Short mmCIF file of C-alpha atoms in Angstrom, two decimals:
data_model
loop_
_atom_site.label_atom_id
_atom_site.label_comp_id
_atom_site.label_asym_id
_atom_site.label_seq_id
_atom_site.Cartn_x
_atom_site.Cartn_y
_atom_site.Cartn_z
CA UNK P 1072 79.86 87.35 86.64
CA UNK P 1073 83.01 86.66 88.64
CA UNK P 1074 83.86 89.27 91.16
CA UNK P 1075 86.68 91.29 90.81
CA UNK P 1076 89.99 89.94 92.26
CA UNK P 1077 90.92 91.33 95.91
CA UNK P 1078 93.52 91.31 98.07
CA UNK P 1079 93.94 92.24 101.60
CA UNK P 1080 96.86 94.04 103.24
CA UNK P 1081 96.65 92.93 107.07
CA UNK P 1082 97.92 95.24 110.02
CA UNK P 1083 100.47 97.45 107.78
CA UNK P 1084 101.81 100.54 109.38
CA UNK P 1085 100.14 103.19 106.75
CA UNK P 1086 100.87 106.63 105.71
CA UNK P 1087 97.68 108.27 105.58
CA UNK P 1088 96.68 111.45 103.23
CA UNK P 1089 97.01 113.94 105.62
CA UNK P 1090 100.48 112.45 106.80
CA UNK P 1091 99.22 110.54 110.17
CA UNK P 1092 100.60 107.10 110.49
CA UNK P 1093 98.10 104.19 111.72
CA UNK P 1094 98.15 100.48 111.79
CA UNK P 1095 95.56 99.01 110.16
CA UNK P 1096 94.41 96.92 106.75
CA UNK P 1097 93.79 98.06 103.40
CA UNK P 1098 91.25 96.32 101.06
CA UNK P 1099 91.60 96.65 97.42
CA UNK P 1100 89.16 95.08 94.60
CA UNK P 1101 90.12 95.16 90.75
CA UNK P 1102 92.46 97.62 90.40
CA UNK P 1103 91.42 100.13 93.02
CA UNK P 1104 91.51 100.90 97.04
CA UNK P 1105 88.02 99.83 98.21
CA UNK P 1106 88.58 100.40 102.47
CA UNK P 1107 90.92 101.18 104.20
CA UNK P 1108 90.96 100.35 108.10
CA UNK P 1109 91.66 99.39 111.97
CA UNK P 1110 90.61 96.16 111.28
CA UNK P 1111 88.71 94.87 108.20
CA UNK P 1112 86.60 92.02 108.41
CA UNK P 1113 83.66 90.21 106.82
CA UNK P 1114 85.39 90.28 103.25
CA UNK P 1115 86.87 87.36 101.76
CA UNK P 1116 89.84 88.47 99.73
CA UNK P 1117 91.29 86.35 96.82
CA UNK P 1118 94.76 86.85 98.48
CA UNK P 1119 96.42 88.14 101.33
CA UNK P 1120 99.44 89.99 102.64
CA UNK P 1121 100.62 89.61 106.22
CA UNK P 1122 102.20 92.81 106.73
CA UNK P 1123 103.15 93.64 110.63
CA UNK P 1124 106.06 95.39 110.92
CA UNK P 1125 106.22 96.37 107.50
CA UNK P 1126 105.31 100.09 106.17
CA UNK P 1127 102.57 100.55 103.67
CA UNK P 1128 103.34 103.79 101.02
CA UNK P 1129 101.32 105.24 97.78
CA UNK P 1130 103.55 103.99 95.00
CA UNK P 1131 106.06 106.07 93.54
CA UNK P 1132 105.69 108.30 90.78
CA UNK P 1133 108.77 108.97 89.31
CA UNK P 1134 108.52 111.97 86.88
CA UNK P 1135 111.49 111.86 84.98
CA UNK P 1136 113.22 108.88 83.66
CA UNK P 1137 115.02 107.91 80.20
CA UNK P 1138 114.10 104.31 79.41
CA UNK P 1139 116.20 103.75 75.96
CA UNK P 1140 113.74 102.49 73.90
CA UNK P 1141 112.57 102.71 70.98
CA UNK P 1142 117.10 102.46 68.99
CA UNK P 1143 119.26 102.81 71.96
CA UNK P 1144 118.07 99.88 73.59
CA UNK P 1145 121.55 98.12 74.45
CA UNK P 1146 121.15 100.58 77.48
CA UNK P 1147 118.00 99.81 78.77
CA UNK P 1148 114.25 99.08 77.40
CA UNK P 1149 111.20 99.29 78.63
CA UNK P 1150 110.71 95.96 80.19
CA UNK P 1151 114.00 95.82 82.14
CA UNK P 1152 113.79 99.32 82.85
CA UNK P 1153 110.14 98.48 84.24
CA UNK P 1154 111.39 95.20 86.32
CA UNK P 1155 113.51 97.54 87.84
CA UNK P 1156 110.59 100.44 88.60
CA UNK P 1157 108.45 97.04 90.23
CA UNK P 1158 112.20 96.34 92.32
CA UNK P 1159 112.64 99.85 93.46
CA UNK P 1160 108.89 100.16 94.16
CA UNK P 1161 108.09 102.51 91.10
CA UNK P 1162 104.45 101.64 90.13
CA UNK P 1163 104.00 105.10 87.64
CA UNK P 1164 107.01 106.45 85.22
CA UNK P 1165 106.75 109.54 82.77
CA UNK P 1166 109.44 108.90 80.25
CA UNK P 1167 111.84 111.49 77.93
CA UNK P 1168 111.87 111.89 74.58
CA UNK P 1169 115.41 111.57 73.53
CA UNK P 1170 115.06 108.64 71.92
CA UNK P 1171 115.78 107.07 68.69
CA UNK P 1172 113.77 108.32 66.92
CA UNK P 1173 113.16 111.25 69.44
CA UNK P 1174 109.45 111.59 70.52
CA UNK P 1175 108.62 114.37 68.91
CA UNK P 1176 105.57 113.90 67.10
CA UNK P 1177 101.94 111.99 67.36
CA UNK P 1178 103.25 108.92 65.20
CA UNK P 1179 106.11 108.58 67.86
CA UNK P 1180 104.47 108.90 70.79
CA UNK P 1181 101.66 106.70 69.82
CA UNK P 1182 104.68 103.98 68.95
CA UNK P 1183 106.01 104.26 72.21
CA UNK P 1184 102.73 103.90 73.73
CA UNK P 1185 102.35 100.43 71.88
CA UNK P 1186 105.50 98.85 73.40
CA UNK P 1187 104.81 99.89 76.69
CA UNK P 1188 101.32 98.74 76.70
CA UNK P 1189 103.10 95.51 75.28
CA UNK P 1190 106.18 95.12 77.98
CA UNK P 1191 105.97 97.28 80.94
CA UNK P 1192 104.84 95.97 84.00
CA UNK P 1193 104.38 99.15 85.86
CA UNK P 1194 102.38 102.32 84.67
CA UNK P 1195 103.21 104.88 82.03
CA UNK P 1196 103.47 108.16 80.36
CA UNK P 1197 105.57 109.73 77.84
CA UNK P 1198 106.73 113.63 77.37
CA UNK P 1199 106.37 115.01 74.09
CA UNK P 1200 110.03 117.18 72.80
CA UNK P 1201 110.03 120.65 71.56
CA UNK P 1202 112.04 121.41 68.79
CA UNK P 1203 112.92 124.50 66.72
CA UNK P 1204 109.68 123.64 64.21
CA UNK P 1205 107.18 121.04 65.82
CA UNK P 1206 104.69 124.18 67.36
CA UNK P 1207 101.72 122.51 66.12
CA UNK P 1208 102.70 118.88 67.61
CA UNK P 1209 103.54 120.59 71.11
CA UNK P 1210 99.99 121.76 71.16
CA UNK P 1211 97.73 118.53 69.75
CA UNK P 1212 99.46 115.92 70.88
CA UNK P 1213 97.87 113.41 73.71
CA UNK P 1214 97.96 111.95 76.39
CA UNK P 1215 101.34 113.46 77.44
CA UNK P 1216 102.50 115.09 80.82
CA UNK P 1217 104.16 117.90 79.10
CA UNK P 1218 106.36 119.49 76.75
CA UNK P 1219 110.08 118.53 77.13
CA UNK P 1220 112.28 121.22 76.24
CA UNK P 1221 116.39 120.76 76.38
CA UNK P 1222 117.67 124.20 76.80
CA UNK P 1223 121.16 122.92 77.20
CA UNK P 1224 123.73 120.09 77.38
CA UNK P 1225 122.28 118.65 74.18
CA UNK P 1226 122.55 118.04 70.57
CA UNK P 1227 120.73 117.81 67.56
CA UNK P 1228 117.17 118.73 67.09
CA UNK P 1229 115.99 118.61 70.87
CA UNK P 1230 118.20 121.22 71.73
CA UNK P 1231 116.46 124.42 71.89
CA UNK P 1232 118.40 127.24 73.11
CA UNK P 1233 117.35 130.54 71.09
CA UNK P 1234 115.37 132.72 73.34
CA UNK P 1235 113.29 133.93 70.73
CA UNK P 1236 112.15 129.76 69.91
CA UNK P 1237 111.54 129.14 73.30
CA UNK P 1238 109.23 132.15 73.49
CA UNK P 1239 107.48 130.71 70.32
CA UNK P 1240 106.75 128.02 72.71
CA UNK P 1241 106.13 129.28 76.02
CA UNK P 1242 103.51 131.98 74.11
CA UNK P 1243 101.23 129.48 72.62
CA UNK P 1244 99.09 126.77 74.39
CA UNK P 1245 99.12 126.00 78.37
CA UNK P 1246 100.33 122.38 78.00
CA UNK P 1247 103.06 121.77 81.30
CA UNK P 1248 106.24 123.16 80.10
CA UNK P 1249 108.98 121.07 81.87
CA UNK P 1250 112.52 122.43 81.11
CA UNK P 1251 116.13 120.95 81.55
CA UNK P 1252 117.98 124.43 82.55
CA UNK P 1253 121.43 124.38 81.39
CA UNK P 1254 122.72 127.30 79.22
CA UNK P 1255 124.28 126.11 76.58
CA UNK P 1256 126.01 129.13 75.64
CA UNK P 1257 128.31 129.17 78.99
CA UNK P 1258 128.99 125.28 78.41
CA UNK P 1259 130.39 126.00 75.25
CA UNK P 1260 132.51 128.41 76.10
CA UNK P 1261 133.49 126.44 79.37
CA UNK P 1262 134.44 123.34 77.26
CA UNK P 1263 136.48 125.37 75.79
CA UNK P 1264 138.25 126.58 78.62
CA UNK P 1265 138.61 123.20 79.65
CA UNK P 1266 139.69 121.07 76.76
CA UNK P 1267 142.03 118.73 77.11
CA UNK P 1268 141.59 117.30 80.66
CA UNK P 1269 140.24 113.77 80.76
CA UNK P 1270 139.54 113.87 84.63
CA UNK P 1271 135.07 113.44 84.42
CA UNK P 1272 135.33 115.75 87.69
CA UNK P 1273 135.87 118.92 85.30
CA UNK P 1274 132.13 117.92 83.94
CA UNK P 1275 131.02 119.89 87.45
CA UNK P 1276 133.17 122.85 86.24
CA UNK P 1277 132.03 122.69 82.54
CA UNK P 1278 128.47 122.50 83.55
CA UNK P 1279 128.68 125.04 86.76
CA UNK P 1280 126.06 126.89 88.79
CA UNK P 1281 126.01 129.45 87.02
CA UNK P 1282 125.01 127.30 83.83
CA UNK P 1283 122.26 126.10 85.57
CA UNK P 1284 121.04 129.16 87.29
CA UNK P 1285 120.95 131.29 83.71
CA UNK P 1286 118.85 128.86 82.05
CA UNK P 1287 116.31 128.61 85.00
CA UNK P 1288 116.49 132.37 85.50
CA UNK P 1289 114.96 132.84 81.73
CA UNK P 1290 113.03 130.04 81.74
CA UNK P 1291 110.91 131.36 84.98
CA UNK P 1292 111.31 135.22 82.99
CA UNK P 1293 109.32 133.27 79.87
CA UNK P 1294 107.01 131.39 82.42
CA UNK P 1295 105.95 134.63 84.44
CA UNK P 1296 105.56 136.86 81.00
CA UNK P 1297 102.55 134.27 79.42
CA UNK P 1298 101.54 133.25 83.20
CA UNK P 1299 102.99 129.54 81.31
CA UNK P 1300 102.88 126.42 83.68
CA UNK P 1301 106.23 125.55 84.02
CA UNK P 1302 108.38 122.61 85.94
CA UNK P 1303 112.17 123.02 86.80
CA UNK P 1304 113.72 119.09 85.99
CA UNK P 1305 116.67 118.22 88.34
CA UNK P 1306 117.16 121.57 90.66
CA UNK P 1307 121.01 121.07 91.11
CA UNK P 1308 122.28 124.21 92.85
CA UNK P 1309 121.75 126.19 95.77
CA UNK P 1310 121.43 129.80 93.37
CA UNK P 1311 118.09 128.29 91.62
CA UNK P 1312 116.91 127.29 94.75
CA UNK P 1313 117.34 130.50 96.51
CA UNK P 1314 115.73 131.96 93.24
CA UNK P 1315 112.84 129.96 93.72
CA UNK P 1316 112.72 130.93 97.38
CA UNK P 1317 112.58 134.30 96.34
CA UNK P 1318 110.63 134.17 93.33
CA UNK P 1319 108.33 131.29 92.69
CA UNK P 1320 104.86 131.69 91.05
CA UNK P 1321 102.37 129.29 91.83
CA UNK P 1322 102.47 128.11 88.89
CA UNK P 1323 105.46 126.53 88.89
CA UNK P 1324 106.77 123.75 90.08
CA UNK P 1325 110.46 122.07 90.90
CA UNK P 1326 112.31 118.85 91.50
CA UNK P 1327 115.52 117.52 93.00
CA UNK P 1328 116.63 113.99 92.36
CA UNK P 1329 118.46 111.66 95.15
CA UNK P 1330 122.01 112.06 93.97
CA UNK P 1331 122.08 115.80 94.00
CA UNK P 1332 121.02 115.45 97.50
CA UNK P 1333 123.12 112.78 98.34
CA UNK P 1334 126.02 112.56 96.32
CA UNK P 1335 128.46 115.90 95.77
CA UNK P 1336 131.86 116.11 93.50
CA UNK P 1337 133.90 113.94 95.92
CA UNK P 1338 131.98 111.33 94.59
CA UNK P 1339 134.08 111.60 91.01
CA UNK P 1340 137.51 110.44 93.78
CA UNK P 1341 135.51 107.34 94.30
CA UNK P 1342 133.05 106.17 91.47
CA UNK P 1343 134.47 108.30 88.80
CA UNK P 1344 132.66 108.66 85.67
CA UNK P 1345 129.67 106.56 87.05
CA UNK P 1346 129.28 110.41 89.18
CA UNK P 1347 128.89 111.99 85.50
CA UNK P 1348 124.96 113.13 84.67
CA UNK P 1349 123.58 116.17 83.59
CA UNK P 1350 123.34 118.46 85.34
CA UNK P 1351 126.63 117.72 86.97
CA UNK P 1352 126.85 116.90 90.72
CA UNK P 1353 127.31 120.03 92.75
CA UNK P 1354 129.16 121.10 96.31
CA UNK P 1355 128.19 119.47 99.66
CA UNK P 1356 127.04 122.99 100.56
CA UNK P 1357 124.36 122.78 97.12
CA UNK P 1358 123.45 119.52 98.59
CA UNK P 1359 122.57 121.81 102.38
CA UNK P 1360 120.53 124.03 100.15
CA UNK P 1361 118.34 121.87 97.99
CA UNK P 1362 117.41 119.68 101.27
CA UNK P 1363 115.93 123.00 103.06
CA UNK P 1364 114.63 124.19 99.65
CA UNK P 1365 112.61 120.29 99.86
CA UNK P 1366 111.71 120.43 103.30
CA UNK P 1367 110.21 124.02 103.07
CA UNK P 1368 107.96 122.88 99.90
CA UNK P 1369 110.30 125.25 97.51
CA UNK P 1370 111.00 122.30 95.60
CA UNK P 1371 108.17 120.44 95.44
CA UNK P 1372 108.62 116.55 94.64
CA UNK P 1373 111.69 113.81 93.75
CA UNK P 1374 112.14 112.48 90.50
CA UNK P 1375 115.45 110.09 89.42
CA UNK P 1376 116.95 111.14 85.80
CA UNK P 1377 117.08 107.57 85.82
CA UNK P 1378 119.66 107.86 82.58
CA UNK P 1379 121.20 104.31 82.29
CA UNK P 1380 124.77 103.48 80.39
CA UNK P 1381 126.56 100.30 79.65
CA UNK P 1382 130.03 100.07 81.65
CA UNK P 1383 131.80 100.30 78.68
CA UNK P 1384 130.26 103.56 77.74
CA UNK P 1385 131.27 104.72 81.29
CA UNK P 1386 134.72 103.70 80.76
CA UNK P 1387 135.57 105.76 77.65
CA UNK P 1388 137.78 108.44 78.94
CA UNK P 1389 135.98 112.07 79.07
CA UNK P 1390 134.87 114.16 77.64
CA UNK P 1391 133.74 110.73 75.77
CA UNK P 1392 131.86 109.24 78.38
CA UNK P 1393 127.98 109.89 78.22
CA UNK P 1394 126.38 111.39 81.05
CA UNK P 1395 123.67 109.39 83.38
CA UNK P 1396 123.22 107.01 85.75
CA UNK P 1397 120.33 104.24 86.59
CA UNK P 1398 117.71 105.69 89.66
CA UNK P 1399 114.69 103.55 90.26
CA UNK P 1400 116.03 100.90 92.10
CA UNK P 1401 117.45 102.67 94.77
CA UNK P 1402 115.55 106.12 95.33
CA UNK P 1403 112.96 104.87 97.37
CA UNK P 1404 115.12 103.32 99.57
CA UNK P 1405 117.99 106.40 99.64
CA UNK P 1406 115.19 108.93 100.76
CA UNK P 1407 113.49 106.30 103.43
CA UNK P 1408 117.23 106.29 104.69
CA UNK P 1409 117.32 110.02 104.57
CA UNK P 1410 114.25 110.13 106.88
CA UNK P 1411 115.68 107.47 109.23
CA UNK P 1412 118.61 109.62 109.26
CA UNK P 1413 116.49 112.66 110.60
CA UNK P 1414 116.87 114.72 107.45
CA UNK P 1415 112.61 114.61 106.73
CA UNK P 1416 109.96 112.06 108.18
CA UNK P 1417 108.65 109.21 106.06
CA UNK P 1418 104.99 111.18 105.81
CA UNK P 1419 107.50 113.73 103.48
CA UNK P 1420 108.89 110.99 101.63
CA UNK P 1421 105.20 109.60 100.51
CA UNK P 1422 104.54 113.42 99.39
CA UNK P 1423 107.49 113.64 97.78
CA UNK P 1424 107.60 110.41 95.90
CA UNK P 1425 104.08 110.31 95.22
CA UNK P 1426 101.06 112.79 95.73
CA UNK P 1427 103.01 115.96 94.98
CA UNK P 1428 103.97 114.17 91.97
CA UNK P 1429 100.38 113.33 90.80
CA UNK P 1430 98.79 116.47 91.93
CA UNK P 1431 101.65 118.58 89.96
CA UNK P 1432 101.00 116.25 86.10
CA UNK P 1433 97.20 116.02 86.74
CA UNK P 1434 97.11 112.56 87.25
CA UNK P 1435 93.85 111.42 89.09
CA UNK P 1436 93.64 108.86 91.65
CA UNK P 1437 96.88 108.13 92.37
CA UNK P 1438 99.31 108.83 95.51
CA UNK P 1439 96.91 108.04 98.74
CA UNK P 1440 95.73 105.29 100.29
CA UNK P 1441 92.64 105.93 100.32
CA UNK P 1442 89.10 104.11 98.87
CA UNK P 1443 88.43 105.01 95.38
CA UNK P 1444 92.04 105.41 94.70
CA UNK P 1445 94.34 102.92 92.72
CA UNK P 1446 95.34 100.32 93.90
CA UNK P 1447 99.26 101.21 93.15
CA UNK P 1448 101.33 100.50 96.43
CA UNK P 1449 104.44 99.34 97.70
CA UNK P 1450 105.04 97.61 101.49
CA UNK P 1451 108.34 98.44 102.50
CA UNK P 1452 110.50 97.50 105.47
CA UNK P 1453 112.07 100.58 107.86
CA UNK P 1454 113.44 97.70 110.42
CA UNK P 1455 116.59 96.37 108.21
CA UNK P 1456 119.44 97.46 106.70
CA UNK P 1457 120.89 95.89 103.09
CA UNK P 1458 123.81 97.01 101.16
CA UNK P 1459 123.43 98.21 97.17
CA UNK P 1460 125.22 95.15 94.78
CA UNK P 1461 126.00 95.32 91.40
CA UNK P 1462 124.49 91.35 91.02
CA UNK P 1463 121.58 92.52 92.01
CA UNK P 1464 120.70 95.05 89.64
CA UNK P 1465 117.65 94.80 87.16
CA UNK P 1466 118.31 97.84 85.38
CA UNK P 1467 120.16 96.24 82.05
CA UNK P 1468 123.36 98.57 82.55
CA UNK P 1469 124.10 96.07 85.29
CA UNK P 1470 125.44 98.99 87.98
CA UNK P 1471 124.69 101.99 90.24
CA UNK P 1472 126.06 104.55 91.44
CA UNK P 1473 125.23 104.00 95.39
CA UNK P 1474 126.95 100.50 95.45
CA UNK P 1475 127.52 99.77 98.65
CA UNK P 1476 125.50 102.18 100.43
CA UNK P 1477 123.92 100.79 103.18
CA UNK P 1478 120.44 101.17 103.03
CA UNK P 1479 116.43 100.35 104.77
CA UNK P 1480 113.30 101.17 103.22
CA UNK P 1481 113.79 98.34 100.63
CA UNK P 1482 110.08 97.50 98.69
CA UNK P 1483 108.90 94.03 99.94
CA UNK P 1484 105.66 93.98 97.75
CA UNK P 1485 105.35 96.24 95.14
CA UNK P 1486 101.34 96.21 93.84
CA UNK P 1487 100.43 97.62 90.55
CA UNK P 1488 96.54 98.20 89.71
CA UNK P 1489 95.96 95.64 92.58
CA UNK P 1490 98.33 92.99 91.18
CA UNK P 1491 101.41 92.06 93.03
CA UNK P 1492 104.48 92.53 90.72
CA UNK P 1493 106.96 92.10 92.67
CA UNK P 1494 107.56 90.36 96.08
CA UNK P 1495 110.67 89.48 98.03
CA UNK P 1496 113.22 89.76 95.13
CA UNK P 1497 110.91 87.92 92.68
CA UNK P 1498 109.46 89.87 89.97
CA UNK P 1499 106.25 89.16 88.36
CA UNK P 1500 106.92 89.70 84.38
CA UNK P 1501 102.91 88.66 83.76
CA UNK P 1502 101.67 92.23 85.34
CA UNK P 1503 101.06 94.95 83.02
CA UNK P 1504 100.47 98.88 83.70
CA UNK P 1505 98.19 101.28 82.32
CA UNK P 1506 98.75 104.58 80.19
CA UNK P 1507 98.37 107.28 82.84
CA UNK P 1508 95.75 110.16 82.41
CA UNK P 1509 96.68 113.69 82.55
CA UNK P 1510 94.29 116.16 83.51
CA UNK P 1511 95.01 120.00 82.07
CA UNK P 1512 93.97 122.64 84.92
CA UNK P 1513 90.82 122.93 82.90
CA UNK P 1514 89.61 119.56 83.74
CA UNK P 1515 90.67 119.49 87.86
#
């Protein structure tokens, strides 16, 4: 029997479990971590990497992104969407269910499974959605992070605002609840208000803090009442996080993507409607309070909302034009220029981006470098600076919204299941993820 194919990572500065950085190698055999080291010798490795001067991370877990396919996939698919995860060094996605049709059932998540297994080059999970009636599909269907549940800024059957439904849900089962806390009582009546005015900057005054800061306040009321796991998508505002600061049960758990960090309303001056996503962008001063809220472990990992649009979509005039923009590409390298910057240290970043993200969903083996591990890594380099271009997008909506940014931290090698997929701007379409595992706290 053949052995199992190897590769060695030579003299890499590595982040190291307990946040330490060292120089050393890293061994990997089939898909997995097998030693890492000072210096590792006496192996011969089927490949590999000279990596001085380059910095060695867990690959990134990105917990939230909306990859179009199966019927909107003009957007995005799933094998664009996952050329750009390899790009952007995103070896692990969990995926939304508002598609068409919306994953709400076994049949439909099974069918997404299918294609992915089929065309994504990076690993993969998919959310199950809660609607008004699909109880009994919340609670049997598998393997799934978690329950999606829209409590605002959506339509149709995924949006589930009545307190007394989302009870029916929080009360039964203790599947990951993971909510998207708008309420969508206050954005009606603030669309309202606001009719008329094509300007996407109102979207921020539609959508406000206190919008957000309702929905999250029942959600965690529903979550502390059945002792219900429960996950707060895209913290925007400075109120939930001072909520949270107050008020957070161990049992739950929060996020905070790169642009509400990053980017604030001015940004609608500049990039216009390529600013819009739910929930809106918020003040410079929400931006202040979500970074402490990250740094002090309120908010406990990064995710994108990767949400992508064509440019003619975009350039419909509002309220017409969807909201969402394209994330994987550029996280990664927006928080490793955050940490540059001063604002956390790279050893936060991993955390962040990686083992907070896997130890939160349950998903063994993944987020350290360290033997036994998978083998799911991305070499990145802190020493140079490169701008964001539109040409060289892989996400199939062709743009993003930090073009022009001027950013380090960019993936050199990005190794999935101890296959290089991508390496120095060429991606390799032959690699294939794995379904990801979920463990439910009984199992840990």
């Amino acid at each position: 029997m053949s052995s199992p194919k190897s590769l060695l990572i030579r003299q890499a500065r590595l982040i190291l479990p307990n946040g330490e950085l060292m120089i050393g190698d890293v061994l990997t055999a089939g898909r997995q971590i097998v030693e890492v080291g000072t210096q590792i010798t006496g192996t011969t490795s089927t490949q590999e990497i000279d990596a001085r001067g380059l910095t060695l991370l867990p690959g990134v877990i990105d917990p939230q992104v909306h990859f179009r396919e199966p019927g909107l996939e003009h957007k995005e698919d799933l094998f664009t969407a996952s050329c750009a995860c390899a790009k952007g060094g995103v070896t692990s996605f969990l995926e939304m269910p508002n598609t068409k049709p919306l994953t709400i059932s076994q049949s439909a998540l099974d069918d997404k499974l299918r294609r992915a297994a089929d065309k994504c080059l990076v690993n993969y999970g998919f959310f199950i959605g809660a609607t008004a009636d699909n109880l009994a599909e919340l609670l049997s269907a598998k393997p799934t992070p978690g329950i999606k549940i829209f409590m605002g800024s959506m339509h149709g059957q995924l949006l589930v605002d009545q307190e007394g439904l989302l009870e029916a849900i929080f009360a039964q089962g203790d599947r990951l609840i993971a909510v998207h806390a708008e309420d969508q009582e206050r954005i009606k009546q603030r669309r309202l208000e606001f009719a008329g005015i094509d300007d996407p900057a109102v979207h921020s005054q539609i959508q406000d803090n206190q919008a957000a800061l309702l929905a999250t306040q029942l959600a965690l009321k529903l979550s502390k009442k059945y002792q219900r796991r429960l996950h707060i998508l895209h913290m925007s505002t400075a109120e939930e996080a001072e909520l949270l600061r107050e008020d957070k049960p161990s049992w739950v758990t929060a996020e905070v993507t790169p642009q509400h960090l990053l980017l604030n309303t001015s940004a609608y001056e500049t990039i216009g409607s390529l600013a819009q996503m739910n929930p809106p962008l918020r003040s410079p001063h929400d931006n202040e309070i979500l970074w402490q809220a990250l740094r002090d472990g309120i908010i406990d990992f990064i995710a994108t909302d990767h949400a992508p649009h064509t440019l003619e979509e975009k350039a419909q005039p509002y309220p017409n034009t969807p909201s969402g923009m394209p994330g994987v590409e550029t996280s990664l390298p927006l928080m490793l220029t955050a940490a540059m910057e001063g604002k956390c240290t790279v050893a936060q970043v991993a955390n962040w981006m990686s083992k907070a993200v896997a130890v939160a969903y349950g998903i063994p083996n993944k987020g350290e470098i360290t033997p036994g591990y998978d083998a799911d890594l991305v070499l990145v380099d802190l020493n140079n600076y490169r701008e964001v271009k539109r040409e060289e997008v892989l996400s199939k909506c062709g743009w993003n919204s930090f073009e022009g940014w001027n950013l380090t931290g960019w993936p050199v090698t990005t190794i999935v299941g101890g296959e290089i997929v991508y390496d120095k701007g060429q991606v390799n379409t032959e690699i294939r993820g794995q379904a990801l595992t979920f463990l439910s706290k009984h199992d840990h």
